[in-house]
Amino acid sequence: MSKPLPGHARVVIIGGGVAGCAVAYHLAKIGITDVVLMERKQLTSGTTWHAAGLIGQLRATKNLTELAKYTAELYANLEAETGQATGFKQNGSLSLATTHERLEEWRRAADMAKVFGLEVEEVSLAEAQALHPLINVDDLVGAVFLPKDGQINPADVTQAMAKGARSAGIGIFENIKVTAITQKDSRVTGVRTDQGDITCDVIVNCAGMWGQDVGAMAGVGVPLHACEHFYVVTEPIEGATPTLPVLRDQDNYAYYKEDAGKILLGAFEPNAKPWGMDGISNDFCFDEIPPDIDHFMPVLERAIKRMPALETAGIRTWFCGPESFTPDDRYHLGEAPNLKGFFIACGFNSIGIQSAGGVGKVLADWIKDGHPPLDLWDVDIRRNMPFQTNCKYLHDRVTEGLGLLYAEHWPFRQYETARGVRKSVLHDRLAKVGACFGETAGWERANWFAPKGVAPVYEYSYGRQNWFDHSAAEHNAVRENIGLFDLTSFANFTVQGSDSKATLNKICANNVDVAPGRTIYTQWLNERGGIEADLTVTRIAEDEYFIVTAGATQIRDFQWLKDHIGDARATVTDVTAGYAVLAIMGPNARTFLATITGADLSNDAFPFGASQEIDIGYGRVRATRLSYVGELGWELYIPTDMAQHVYDVIVEAGAAFELKHAGYHALNSLRIEKAYRHWGHDITDEDTPLEAGLGFAVAWDKPGGFIGRDVLLRQREDGVRKCLMQFLLSDPTKLLYHNEPIWREGALAGYITSAMYGHTLGGSVGLGYITGEPGDDSLTGAYEISVAGERVPAAASLRPMYDPASKRLRG
């Protein structure tokens, strides 16, 4: 007899797939057992049961790789712990390259794997065929082998974690449907079900492809959409032995795994088929979708060339089942920004099995401690914009997203679907002068400008792409003359009220108690001293401030601000849509601006960090003397209704000065040369200002202190164990992107966090952390950086290599 549903639980988990059971298992491991897991049908009956069960550990970032590594380690011991068979085997994975571009991707990935502590080796074609005798290697140019990868039975491993959770006292209830989520004062209070109600402190949405619907019950956006996922299982094939590694032939959209003497062949085809546009039936349980054989046949035809035995093997199973995908192919994790106690772990983009163990562990720790245990920004639910739950947007985007899992992962690759959602009011004007747009947080942003006669489209490669010289010209114009940037994607907030100064001074590491008309650069820190945000604060009046942060962190930063204002007499308003932002940067910026405004722009009247309202043409704008490029310049915050007029005045007058439009690629190369940090790459919630070289932005002794101060004081006394440095490759033909290993005297010392070609310095420039003991002289020793398997000597510096004294910036 099943036990009755309790009236209260500390944690309620919605969804009994691999993610939900992993969260329950890990909550039990840390002693939180007052937990109820609810599954609307049976465990694994949504998408988990039909997953391929591939265990690959190398992900796009260090921390996501750590989660995948932990998952593999967990699965290796789960059967012994619980007595439930899992089918886990560590037979390795073999990734094939049919082009030199793909081989460079694998070589760069192999470099990254070494940074992350994974075993990886490039193998010859003969070695590849020896590892997997069933394949044809005639068209290959190389392969990479990860011996610790493997495979598992998804349903069995889920049941093993469920068994572990049950044995600790966690209640798992099947055939129970959640009908509503209750809340009060922006915090969850419980769930309603078709079998009674439960009050609770925390809800975890692990509902898989129903995750958006469950989120909607709580008023929380969870953007994901199901797609059809195809595979076939053959009849037994001679030579399909249990030791065959998992095979990934991404140039042909296919993966292969041995399955009890048979071969399972699956696909991530370039043009996917969205599914469930009219909703998903409440009765869905271990269901299949009728297979579209015509859709799968191009993959099968390619697969026969790779594995000739398929030509005569019978097909035992033609399978099609739904899996959920997100707009950026990264899963959703963490606490909702607008509802306390509501956590999300869904939208796994076909990597749920290989991610679930790590996801369960970090989410359990997050629930226990009240903060994430490591930097999880790549998958943080707060990265999403409200519009991304739009059904048509999701339908159109996932047609591309599924295939991108196996497409060439080009540097600077842009999405092609569901574009044009958010545009600056200057978008059409920029398009007319050759802008090639990229997308960030839905914003269309000019990444580079094509001169007349050149099409503004990307031609991807791992070398110098087709825009390289055009962006170099933009970069050089900013260094030598004047450049014009459209930075409208900046997120802008106002804080108003009598407690504004005191509240912001508690949140900001720097001191915002400055005179009106002054701007300060600051970080927001957590209680552990980690950097939660990197931004500027301008004091507009005694009781009013204007905050500018990155477009990608708009939701995260706004919520952080709201949460920490609390009940203070201050209001925060997101005014992003009210402003267009133009930046005029370069040594001739002052001379040029003086021709279109009557304001006094001299150093005495308008010093660095000043912010004033000035007139340009018929418009009035807020001009702030700042720079993210390391040159003299002003950011202009223009009311949206005046932006086109002000832009036209600037461009018309700029012709006499040879003012040049510049895009985000140039912005990035300029800031990298000046060693300016970028939040999410060079600085995260795991890095402190002292480690990141930002101690100059900390007001140590301001009245009242600030969040994280005590930790920083101890670190200042004890010394840091890592520091952010700037590197310049000696070989100007080699290109850095990020995650390349840094070697010091032949030993692995760190990795590159962000990089770009420095056109003024004459080579690839990167920022990266070097680890060591407090007091180490990080400038001693010879440095090298691995680029696609080749170690390249690099100069290292703790100070910016370009204009270290910032004379140009403040001149």
Coordinates of C-alpha atoms in Angstrom, one line a residue, residues 407-662:
A407 CA 27.3 21.7 -36.5
E408 CA 30.8 23.1 -36.7
H409 CA 31.2 25.3 -33.6
W410 CA 32.7 28.3 -35.4
P411 CA 34.0 31.2 -33.4
F412 CA 31.5 34.1 -33.6
R413 CA 28.8 31.9 -35.2
Q414 CA 25.5 33.7 -35.2
Y415 CA 22.0 32.2 -35.0
E416 CA 20.1 32.4 -38.3
T417 CA 16.5 31.8 -37.0
A418 CA 14.1 33.9 -34.9
R419 CA 16.1 37.0 -35.4
G420 CA 15.1 40.7 -35.3
V421 CA 13.3 40.6 -32.0
R422 CA 14.9 43.6 -30.3
K423 CA 16.3 46.4 -32.4
S424 CA 17.8 49.8 -31.7
V425 CA 15.9 52.6 -33.2
L426 CA 19.0 53.2 -35.3
H427 CA 19.0 49.6 -36.7
D428 CA 17.9 50.5 -40.2
R429 CA 20.3 53.4 -40.4
L430 CA 23.2 51.1 -39.4
A431 CA 22.0 48.5 -42.0
K432 CA 22.2 51.1 -44.7
V433 CA 25.9 51.8 -43.9
G434 CA 26.8 48.1 -44.0
A435 CA 26.3 46.8 -40.5
C436 CA 26.5 43.0 -40.1
F437 CA 24.4 42.2 -37.1
G438 CA 24.9 39.6 -34.4
E439 CA 22.5 38.7 -31.6
T440 CA 22.8 39.0 -27.9
A441 CA 19.8 38.7 -25.5
G442 CA 17.6 39.1 -28.6
W443 CA 19.2 42.4 -29.5
E444 CA 20.4 42.9 -33.0
R445 CA 23.8 44.5 -32.6
A446 CA 26.3 45.7 -35.3
N447 CA 29.3 43.4 -34.9
W448 CA 31.2 44.8 -37.9
F449 CA 30.6 47.1 -40.9
A450 CA 31.1 46.0 -44.5
P451 CA 32.5 48.7 -46.9
K452 CA 30.7 49.4 -50.2
G453 CA 30.8 46.4 -52.5
V454 CA 31.2 43.9 -49.6
A455 CA 28.3 41.8 -48.4
P456 CA 27.6 42.1 -44.7
V457 CA 27.6 38.3 -44.0
Y458 CA 29.8 36.0 -42.1
E459 CA 32.2 33.5 -43.7
Y460 CA 33.2 31.3 -40.8
S461 CA 36.6 29.7 -40.2
Y462 CA 39.1 29.2 -37.3
G463 CA 41.4 31.5 -39.0
R464 CA 41.0 35.2 -39.9
Q465 CA 37.4 35.4 -41.0
N466 CA 36.1 37.6 -43.8
W467 CA 35.4 40.6 -41.5
F468 CA 38.9 40.6 -39.9
D469 CA 40.4 43.4 -42.0
H470 CA 37.2 45.5 -41.8
S471 CA 37.1 45.2 -38.0
A472 CA 40.8 46.1 -37.9
A473 CA 40.0 49.3 -39.8
E474 CA 37.3 50.2 -37.2
H475 CA 39.7 49.3 -34.3
N476 CA 42.4 51.5 -35.8
A477 CA 40.0 54.4 -36.4
V478 CA 39.2 54.4 -32.7
R479 CA 42.9 54.3 -31.7
E480 CA 43.9 57.0 -34.2
N481 CA 40.8 59.2 -34.9
I482 CA 37.2 58.6 -34.0
G483 CA 34.8 55.7 -34.0
L484 CA 31.0 55.6 -33.5
F485 CA 29.4 52.7 -31.6
D486 CA 25.7 51.9 -31.1
L487 CA 25.5 50.5 -27.6
T488 CA 21.8 50.6 -27.2
S489 CA 21.7 47.0 -25.8
F490 CA 23.1 48.3 -22.5
A491 CA 20.6 47.7 -19.7
N492 CA 19.7 50.9 -17.8
F493 CA 18.1 51.2 -14.4
T494 CA 17.1 54.2 -12.2
V495 CA 17.1 54.1 -8.4
Q496 CA 15.2 56.9 -6.7
G497 CA 14.2 57.7 -3.2
S498 CA 15.6 59.0 0.1
D499 CA 17.4 55.7 0.9
S500 CA 19.0 55.4 -2.6
K501 CA 22.5 56.5 -1.5
A502 CA 22.7 54.3 1.6
T503 CA 21.2 51.3 -0.1
L504 CA 23.4 51.5 -3.1
N505 CA 26.5 52.0 -1.0
K506 CA 25.8 48.8 0.8
I507 CA 25.4 46.9 -2.6
C508 CA 28.3 48.5 -4.4
A509 CA 31.9 47.8 -3.5
N510 CA 32.9 51.3 -4.6
N511 CA 31.6 54.5 -3.0
V512 CA 28.5 56.1 -4.7
D513 CA 28.4 59.0 -2.3
V514 CA 29.8 61.4 -4.9
A515 CA 28.5 64.7 -6.2
P516 CA 25.6 64.7 -8.7
G517 CA 27.0 64.5 -12.2
R518 CA 29.7 61.9 -11.3
T519 CA 30.0 58.3 -12.5
I520 CA 31.7 55.5 -10.6
Y521 CA 32.8 52.1 -11.8
T522 CA 32.0 49.4 -9.3
Q523 CA 31.2 45.7 -8.7
W524 CA 28.3 44.2 -6.8
L525 CA 29.6 41.4 -4.6
N526 CA 28.1 38.4 -2.9
E527 CA 28.7 37.5 0.8
R528 CA 31.7 35.3 -0.4
G529 CA 33.4 38.3 -2.1
G530 CA 32.5 37.0 -5.6
I531 CA 31.5 39.5 -8.4
E532 CA 27.8 39.3 -9.1
A533 CA 27.8 42.3 -11.5
D534 CA 30.2 44.8 -13.1
L535 CA 28.7 48.1 -14.0
T536 CA 28.7 51.9 -13.6
V537 CA 26.6 54.1 -11.3
T538 CA 25.9 57.7 -12.1
R539 CA 24.5 60.1 -9.4
I540 CA 21.9 62.2 -11.1
A541 CA 20.6 64.0 -8.0
E542 CA 20.8 63.7 -4.2
D543 CA 18.2 60.9 -4.3
E544 CA 18.5 59.5 -7.8
Y545 CA 21.0 57.2 -9.5
F546 CA 21.4 55.8 -13.0
I547 CA 22.9 52.4 -13.4
V548 CA 24.3 50.9 -16.7
T549 CA 25.1 47.3 -17.1
A550 CA 25.4 44.7 -19.9
G551 CA 22.4 43.7 -22.0
A552 CA 23.0 40.0 -21.4
T553 CA 22.6 40.4 -17.6
Q554 CA 19.6 42.7 -17.6
I555 CA 17.3 40.3 -15.8
R556 CA 19.9 39.0 -13.4
D557 CA 21.2 42.5 -12.4
F558 CA 17.8 44.0 -12.1
Q559 CA 16.6 41.3 -9.8
W560 CA 19.8 41.4 -7.7
L561 CA 19.2 45.1 -7.2
K562 CA 15.5 44.7 -6.3
D563 CA 16.3 41.9 -3.8
H564 CA 19.0 43.9 -2.0
I565 CA 17.0 47.1 -1.9
G566 CA 14.3 45.2 0.0
D567 CA 12.1 47.5 2.1
A568 CA 14.3 50.6 1.8
R569 CA 12.7 53.8 0.7
A570 CA 13.9 53.5 -2.8
T571 CA 12.4 52.3 -6.1
V572 CA 14.2 50.7 -9.0
T573 CA 12.9 51.0 -12.6
D574 CA 14.2 49.3 -15.7
V575 CA 14.4 52.2 -18.3
T576 CA 16.4 50.2 -20.9
A577 CA 13.7 50.8 -23.6
G578 CA 13.7 54.5 -23.0
Y579 CA 17.2 55.2 -24.3
A580 CA 19.4 54.7 -27.3
V581 CA 23.1 54.7 -26.5
L582 CA 25.9 56.0 -28.8
A583 CA 29.5 56.1 -27.9
I584 CA 32.0 58.5 -29.6
M585 CA 35.5 57.2 -28.9
G586 CA 39.0 58.2 -30.0
P587 CA 41.7 60.8 -29.6
N588 CA 39.7 63.4 -31.8
A589 CA 36.4 62.8 -29.9
R590 CA 36.6 66.1 -28.0
T591 CA 37.5 68.1 -31.1
F592 CA 34.6 66.6 -33.1
L593 CA 32.0 66.8 -30.4
A594 CA 32.8 70.5 -29.8
T595 CA 31.5 71.1 -33.4
I596 CA 28.0 69.8 -32.6
T597 CA 27.4 70.9 -29.0
G598 CA 27.9 74.2 -27.1
A599 CA 28.9 72.3 -23.9
D600 CA 32.4 72.9 -22.5
L601 CA 34.2 69.5 -23.1
S602 CA 37.6 70.5 -21.7
N603 CA 39.3 68.4 -19.1
D604 CA 38.6 71.0 -16.4
A605 CA 34.9 71.3 -17.2
F606 CA 34.2 67.7 -18.2
P607 CA 36.8 65.4 -16.5
F608 CA 36.9 61.6 -16.8
G609 CA 33.9 60.2 -14.9
A610 CA 31.7 63.3 -15.3
S611 CA 28.2 63.0 -16.6
Q612 CA 26.2 66.0 -17.9
E613 CA 23.2 66.8 -20.0
I614 CA 24.2 68.5 -23.2
D615 CA 22.5 69.5 -26.4
I616 CA 23.3 67.9 -29.8
G617 CA 21.3 69.3 -32.7
Y618 CA 17.8 69.8 -31.4
G619 CA 18.1 67.0 -28.8
R620 CA 19.2 66.9 -25.2
V621 CA 21.3 63.9 -24.2
R622 CA 23.2 62.6 -21.1
A623 CA 26.9 62.6 -22.0
T624 CA 29.1 60.5 -19.7
R625 CA 32.8 60.6 -20.1
L626 CA 33.8 56.9 -19.9
S627 CA 35.4 54.4 -22.1
Y628 CA 35.4 50.6 -22.6
V629 CA 38.1 51.0 -25.3
G630 CA 40.8 52.8 -23.6
E631 CA 40.5 56.1 -25.5
L632 CA 39.1 59.6 -24.9
G633 CA 35.4 59.4 -25.4
W634 CA 31.8 59.9 -24.3
E635 CA 28.8 57.7 -24.0
L636 CA 25.6 59.5 -25.0
Y637 CA 22.3 58.3 -23.5
I638 CA 19.6 59.6 -25.8
P639 CA 15.9 59.5 -25.2
T640 CA 14.6 57.0 -27.8
D641 CA 12.4 59.5 -29.5
M642 CA 15.4 61.8 -30.2
A643 CA 17.9 59.1 -31.2
Q644 CA 17.5 59.2 -34.9
H645 CA 17.8 62.9 -35.1
V646 CA 20.9 63.0 -32.9
Y647 CA 22.5 60.1 -34.9
D648 CA 21.9 62.0 -38.1
V649 CA 23.5 65.1 -36.7
I650 CA 26.6 63.1 -35.6
V651 CA 27.0 61.3 -38.9
E652 CA 26.6 64.4 -41.0
A653 CA 29.1 66.4 -39.0
G654 CA 31.4 63.4 -38.7
A655 CA 32.0 63.2 -42.4
A656 CA 34.5 66.0 -42.2
F657 CA 36.4 64.2 -39.5
E658 CA 36.3 60.8 -41.2
L659 CA 34.3 59.4 -38.3
K660 CA 34.0 55.6 -38.7
H661 CA 31.2 53.3 -37.6
A662 CA 32.5 50.5 -35.4

